[in-house]
Amino acid sequence: MATRRAVIMAAGAGALASGVPTSAAGTAGSDVLAVVEKSGHAVGFYETTSGRLLRKVALPDYPHEMVVDSQRRFAYVGHYGVRMSATAGEGGAAVFVVDLTGRTLARTIDTRPFNRVHGMGIDDRDRLYALSEEKAMLLGFDAPSTDQAPTRAVPAHGVKTHLFTLSRDGERAYVTGLLSHTVSLVRPHDASAPPLVVTPGQLPESSCLSRDEKTLFVGARKSSALVAVDARTMKVQRSRKVGGDPLRVYTVDDDRLLATDIVANTITLYSTALRPIRSLKLDGIPAAVSFHPHRPLAYVSQLGTNSVAIVDLERFAVVGGFDTGLEPDSSALLPTAP
């Protein structure tokens, strides 16, 4: 495995060093990973089998979160505009629309006065949602491929609202407040609906819904805990101290969660009852994870090493990887076929 990884890393490094890929099309039958590179100020497109850089789409400084529509036609990237949540500044006020076929910046949606746009979500009707951290507003775009501005907005009911989890139908959004230490259930399509707010622990940042959307799982970073919350009543059901810094938590399947720890540099599988199953030590700091839609593979963006590790979720082992630009963050797998 070490030899294969070295080959893949070398291939990725060569593409980055050249600056211009030899082919933008990629090898026939190869999946492509689109990666937001925060300090590289770009979205990079990488062939997953070789790690070869196919193309980079340059963006204004410090893009962060990204979502992709159901047809994999467009990616939507929030312009946070500062490097980290602790960084002072007005930040950006835009959503970038990236054409995934042409691999170009198609256009920019101006979100002013709603700035520091970070959390992004998309529902099963391809309606887009973007979260203004500074203004604590959740913005909605009913037709994001053509909208020139938000078509709706609802208060997020938190302070320093950073990320959110969206129900599949887009009717519920769970917004984390870094400074209020809260998670707020708000209704993106009904601003008159009263919010339900819970404090699951200190510094809740990421969350995910169970497959049946009955339970919300929250990573409380300063409490070093994973917390299960009833997704309708917003009452805490259970909590487990996990140690370290659980930056991100993801639903893997009906029975398992995946959490990243940026202190121990590990990813860990947990049962939905919050029992630890297996941990895997990584070379870098696991910033964000995306999943293959048809295969048991996870793509882990790693800070420090500026790379992506490819993890086989059945073996729970690193089976590949490649170099990226500076500070890879959110990503999306663009498969060639089911």
Coordinates of C-alpha atoms in Angstrom, one line a residue:
M1 CA 0.0 0.0 0.0
A2 CA 2.8 2.4 0.8
T3 CA 4.4 1.9 -2.6
R4 CA 1.1 2.5 -4.4
R5 CA 0.4 5.6 -2.3
A6 CA 3.9 7.0 -3.1
V7 CA 3.2 6.6 -6.8
I8 CA -0.2 8.3 -6.6
M9 CA 1.3 11.2 -4.5
A10 CA 4.1 11.6 -7.0
A11 CA 1.6 11.8 -9.9
G12 CA -0.4 14.5 -8.1
A13 CA 2.7 16.4 -7.2
G14 CA 3.9 16.4 -10.8
A15 CA 0.6 17.9 -12.0
L16 CA 0.8 20.6 -9.4
A17 CA 4.4 21.4 -10.2
S18 CA 3.7 21.8 -13.9
G19 CA 0.8 24.2 -13.3
V20 CA -0.9 23.3 -16.5
P21 CA -2.4 19.8 -16.9
T22 CA -1.5 17.8 -20.0
S23 CA -5.2 17.0 -20.6
A24 CA -8.3 18.5 -19.1
A25 CA -10.4 15.5 -20.1
G26 CA -8.9 12.9 -17.9
T27 CA -8.5 9.1 -18.5
A28 CA -11.6 7.4 -19.8
G29 CA -13.5 5.7 -17.0
S30 CA -11.8 7.6 -14.2
D31 CA -13.6 9.3 -11.4
V32 CA -12.8 12.9 -10.7
L33 CA -12.7 14.6 -7.3
A34 CA -13.5 18.4 -7.2
V35 CA -11.7 19.9 -4.2
V36 CA -12.1 23.4 -2.7
E37 CA -8.6 24.7 -1.9
K38 CA -9.1 27.4 0.7
S39 CA -5.6 29.0 0.6
G40 CA -5.1 28.0 -3.0
H41 CA -8.2 30.1 -3.8
A42 CA -9.5 27.6 -6.3
V43 CA -11.4 24.5 -7.0
G44 CA -9.1 21.7 -8.3
F45 CA -10.3 18.8 -10.4
Y46 CA -8.2 15.6 -9.8
E47 CA -8.3 12.2 -11.4
T48 CA -8.7 9.8 -8.5
T49 CA -6.8 6.9 -9.9
S50 CA -3.7 8.7 -10.8
G51 CA -4.0 11.9 -8.7
R52 CA -3.4 13.9 -11.8
L53 CA -4.5 17.5 -11.7
L54 CA -6.9 18.1 -14.7
R55 CA -7.8 21.7 -14.2
K56 CA -8.1 24.5 -11.6
V57 CA -10.8 27.1 -11.4
A58 CA -9.4 30.2 -9.8
L59 CA -11.7 31.9 -7.3
P60 CA -11.4 35.0 -5.1
D61 CA -9.6 34.6 -1.8
Y62 CA -10.7 31.9 0.6
P63 CA -13.6 29.9 -0.8
H64 CA -14.7 27.3 1.8
E65 CA -17.9 25.1 1.5
M66 CA -19.3 23.5 -1.7
V67 CA -22.3 21.5 -2.8
V68 CA -23.2 19.9 -6.1
D69 CA -26.6 19.6 -7.8
S70 CA -28.2 16.2 -8.4
Q71 CA -27.2 16.2 -12.1
R72 CA -23.6 17.1 -11.3
R73 CA -24.0 20.1 -13.6
F74 CA -23.0 22.9 -11.3
A75 CA -21.1 23.2 -8.0
Y76 CA -22.0 26.1 -5.7
V77 CA -19.1 27.5 -3.5
G78 CA -19.6 29.9 -0.7
H79 CA -17.2 32.9 -0.5
Y80 CA -16.2 33.0 3.1
G81 CA -13.4 35.4 2.3
V82 CA -11.2 34.8 5.3
R83 CA -9.0 31.8 6.2
M84 CA -10.5 30.6 9.4
S85 CA -13.6 31.2 11.6
A86 CA -11.3 33.0 14.1
T87 CA -10.0 35.4 11.5
A88 CA -11.4 38.9 11.8
G89 CA -12.7 40.7 8.8
E90 CA -15.8 41.3 6.7
G91 CA -15.1 38.4 4.4
G92 CA -16.8 37.6 1.2
A93 CA -20.4 38.1 0.1
A94 CA -21.0 35.8 -2.8
V95 CA -21.8 32.3 -4.1
F96 CA -19.6 31.0 -7.0
V97 CA -21.3 28.9 -9.6
V98 CA -18.8 26.5 -11.1
D99 CA -19.7 24.7 -14.4
L100 CA -18.6 21.0 -13.7
T101 CA -18.7 20.1 -17.4
G102 CA -16.6 22.9 -18.7
R103 CA -14.7 23.3 -15.4
T104 CA -15.0 27.0 -15.4
L105 CA -16.5 29.7 -13.2
A106 CA -19.9 30.2 -14.8
R107 CA -20.9 33.2 -12.8
T108 CA -21.1 34.8 -9.4
I109 CA -24.2 35.5 -7.3
D110 CA -23.8 38.6 -5.2
T111 CA -25.2 38.1 -1.7
R112 CA -24.5 41.5 -0.2
P113 CA -25.3 42.6 2.5
F114 CA -25.0 39.0 3.7
N115 CA -21.3 38.4 4.2
R116 CA -19.0 35.6 5.4
V117 CA -20.9 33.1 3.4
H118 CA -19.9 29.7 4.7
G119 CA -22.3 26.8 5.2
M120 CA -23.9 25.5 1.9
G121 CA -26.7 23.0 1.3
I122 CA -28.9 21.7 -1.5
D123 CA -32.2 19.9 -1.3
D124 CA -33.7 17.1 -3.4
R125 CA -35.3 19.7 -5.7
D126 CA -31.9 21.3 -6.3
R127 CA -32.8 24.4 -4.4
L128 CA -29.7 26.0 -2.9
Y129 CA -29.1 27.4 0.6
A130 CA -26.2 29.5 1.9
L131 CA -25.4 30.6 5.4
S132 CA -24.2 34.1 6.2
E133 CA -22.1 33.7 9.4
E134 CA -21.8 37.5 10.0
K135 CA -25.5 38.3 9.5
A136 CA -26.8 35.0 11.0
M137 CA -29.1 34.6 8.0
L138 CA -29.9 31.5 6.0
L139 CA -30.3 32.4 2.3
G140 CA -32.4 30.5 -0.2
F141 CA -32.1 30.3 -4.0
D142 CA -35.1 28.6 -5.7
A143 CA -33.4 28.4 -9.1
P144 CA -29.7 28.7 -8.3
S145 CA -28.5 28.0 -11.9
T146 CA -30.1 31.3 -13.0
D147 CA -30.9 33.3 -9.8
Q148 CA -29.1 36.6 -9.6
A149 CA -29.7 37.1 -5.9
P150 CA -31.3 35.2 -3.0
T151 CA -35.0 34.5 -3.3
R152 CA -35.6 34.1 0.4
A153 CA -33.9 34.5 3.8
V154 CA -34.7 33.4 7.3
P155 CA -32.9 34.3 10.6
A156 CA -30.6 31.5 11.8
H157 CA -31.1 32.3 15.5
G158 CA -27.5 31.9 16.6
V159 CA -24.3 33.9 16.9
K160 CA -21.5 33.2 14.4
T161 CA -23.6 30.8 12.5
H162 CA -21.1 28.6 10.6
L163 CA -22.6 25.4 9.2
F164 CA -26.0 23.8 8.8
T165 CA -27.5 20.4 8.0
L166 CA -30.5 20.3 5.7
S167 CA -33.4 17.8 5.5
R168 CA -33.7 16.2 2.0
D169 CA -36.9 18.2 1.2
G170 CA -35.3 21.5 2.3
E171 CA -38.0 22.1 4.9
R172 CA -35.8 21.9 7.9
A173 CA -32.3 23.4 8.5
Y174 CA -30.2 22.8 11.6
V175 CA -27.8 25.7 12.1
T176 CA -24.8 25.7 14.4
G177 CA -23.7 28.9 16.3
L178 CA -20.1 28.8 17.2
L179 CA -20.3 31.7 19.8
S180 CA -23.8 31.0 21.0
H181 CA -23.0 27.3 21.4
T182 CA -26.3 26.4 19.9
V183 CA -28.0 24.4 17.2
S184 CA -31.2 26.0 15.8
L185 CA -33.9 24.3 13.9
V186 CA -35.3 26.8 11.4
R187 CA -37.7 26.5 8.5
P188 CA -36.1 27.9 5.4
H189 CA -39.5 28.3 3.6
D190 CA -41.4 29.7 6.6
A191 CA -39.7 32.6 8.4
S192 CA -42.7 32.9 10.6
A193 CA -42.1 29.5 12.2
P194 CA -40.6 29.8 15.7
P195 CA -37.1 28.3 16.0
L196 CA -36.3 25.4 18.3
V197 CA -32.8 25.9 19.9
V198 CA -30.6 23.6 21.9
T199 CA -27.2 23.8 23.5
P200 CA -25.6 20.4 22.8
G201 CA -22.2 21.4 24.2
Q202 CA -19.5 23.9 23.7
L203 CA -18.5 25.0 20.1
P204 CA -20.9 22.9 18.0
E205 CA -19.7 23.2 14.5
S206 CA -20.8 20.3 12.3
S207 CA -23.8 18.0 12.3
C208 CA -25.6 15.4 10.2
L209 CA -29.0 13.8 10.1
S210 CA -29.6 10.1 10.4
R211 CA -30.9 8.4 7.3
D212 CA -34.5 8.4 8.6
E213 CA -34.0 12.1 9.5
K214 CA -35.2 11.5 13.1
T215 CA -31.9 12.1 14.8
L216 CA -29.4 15.0 14.5
F217 CA -25.8 14.1 15.4
V218 CA -23.6 17.1 16.5
G219 CA -19.9 17.4 17.1
A220 CA -19.4 19.7 20.1
R221 CA -15.7 20.6 19.7
K222 CA -14.8 22.2 23.0
S223 CA -16.8 19.6 24.9
S224 CA -15.0 16.8 22.9
A225 CA -18.3 15.1 22.5
L226 CA -20.7 13.6 20.0
V227 CA -24.3 14.4 20.8
A228 CA -27.5 12.9 19.5
V229 CA -30.5 15.2 19.4
D230 CA -34.1 14.5 18.5
A231 CA -34.5 16.2 15.2
R232 CA -38.1 17.2 15.8
T233 CA -38.1 18.3 19.5
M234 CA -34.4 19.3 19.6
K235 CA -34.0 17.6 22.9
V236 CA -30.7 15.9 23.7
Q237 CA -31.1 12.1 23.6
R238 CA -27.5 11.1 24.5
S239 CA -23.9 12.3 24.5
R240 CA -20.5 10.6 24.5
K241 CA -17.1 12.1 25.3
V242 CA -14.9 11.2 22.4
G243 CA -11.8 13.2 23.3
G244 CA -9.8 15.4 20.9
D245 CA -11.6 17.8 18.6
P246 CA -14.5 16.3 16.6
L247 CA -14.5 18.9 13.8
R248 CA -16.9 17.1 11.4
V249 CA -19.4 14.3 11.7
Y250 CA -21.0 12.5 8.8
T251 CA -23.7 9.8 8.3
V252 CA -22.2 6.8 6.6
D253 CA -25.2 4.5 6.5
D254 CA -28.2 3.5 8.7
D255 CA -25.9 2.3 11.5
R256 CA -22.7 4.2 11.3
L257 CA -21.2 7.7 11.6
L258 CA -17.8 9.0 10.7
A259 CA -16.1 11.7 12.8
T260 CA -12.9 13.6 12.1
D261 CA -10.5 14.5 15.0
I262 CA -8.2 17.4 14.1
V263 CA -6.1 17.0 17.3
A264 CA -5.4 13.2 17.0
N265 CA -5.4 13.3 13.2
T266 CA -7.8 10.4 13.1
I267 CA -11.1 9.5 11.5
T268 CA -13.4 7.2 13.6
L269 CA -16.4 5.2 12.8
Y270 CA -19.1 5.3 15.5
S271 CA -22.4 3.4 15.8
T272 CA -25.5 5.6 15.7
A273 CA -25.7 4.7 19.5
L274 CA -22.4 6.7 19.7
R275 CA -20.2 3.6 20.4
P276 CA -16.7 3.7 18.8
I277 CA -16.1 1.0 16.2
R278 CA -12.7 1.7 14.6
S279 CA -10.2 4.5 14.3
L280 CA -7.7 5.3 11.6
K281 CA -4.6 7.5 12.0
L282 CA -3.9 9.8 9.1
D283 CA -0.7 11.6 7.9
G284 CA -2.5 15.0 7.9
I285 CA -5.2 16.8 9.7
P286 CA -8.6 15.6 8.5
A287 CA -10.5 18.7 7.5
A288 CA -13.5 17.4 5.5
V289 CA -14.8 14.2 4.0
S290 CA -16.8 13.3 0.9
F291 CA -18.1 9.9 -0.1
H292 CA -18.3 8.0 -3.4
P293 CA -22.1 7.7 -4.3
H294 CA -21.8 4.0 -5.4
R295 CA -18.7 2.5 -3.7
P296 CA -17.5 2.3 -0.1
L297 CA -14.9 5.0 -0.4
A298 CA -14.3 8.2 1.5
Y299 CA -12.1 11.1 0.3
V300 CA -10.5 12.9 3.2
S301 CA -9.0 16.3 2.7
Q302 CA -5.9 16.8 4.8
L303 CA -4.5 20.0 6.1
G304 CA -0.8 20.2 6.8
T305 CA 0.1 17.7 4.1
N306 CA -2.2 19.4 1.5
S307 CA -3.5 16.1 0.2
V308 CA -6.5 13.8 -0.1
A309 CA -6.5 10.4 1.4
I310 CA -8.7 7.8 -0.1
V311 CA -10.1 5.4 2.5
D312 CA -11.8 2.1 1.9
L313 CA -14.7 2.1 4.4
E314 CA -15.0 -1.7 4.5
R315 CA -11.3 -2.3 5.2
F316 CA -11.1 1.0 7.0
A317 CA -7.7 1.6 5.5
V318 CA -6.0 4.2 3.3
V319 CA -5.9 2.7 -0.2
G320 CA -4.7 5.8 -2.2
G321 CA -4.3 9.5 -2.2
F322 CA -2.8 12.5 -4.0
D323 CA -1.4 16.0 -3.5
T324 CA -3.7 19.0 -3.8
G325 CA -3.3 22.8 -3.6
L326 CA -3.1 24.7 -0.3
E327 CA -5.5 23.7 2.4
P328 CA -8.0 21.4 0.8
D329 CA -11.4 21.5 2.4
S330 CA -14.8 20.4 1.1
S331 CA -14.9 18.1 -2.0
A332 CA -17.3 16.2 -4.2
L333 CA -16.8 13.0 -6.2
L334 CA -17.9 13.2 -9.8
P335 CA -18.2 9.5 -10.8
T336 CA -18.0 8.3 -14.4
A337 CA -20.7 5.6 -13.9
P338 CA -22.6 3.8 -11.2

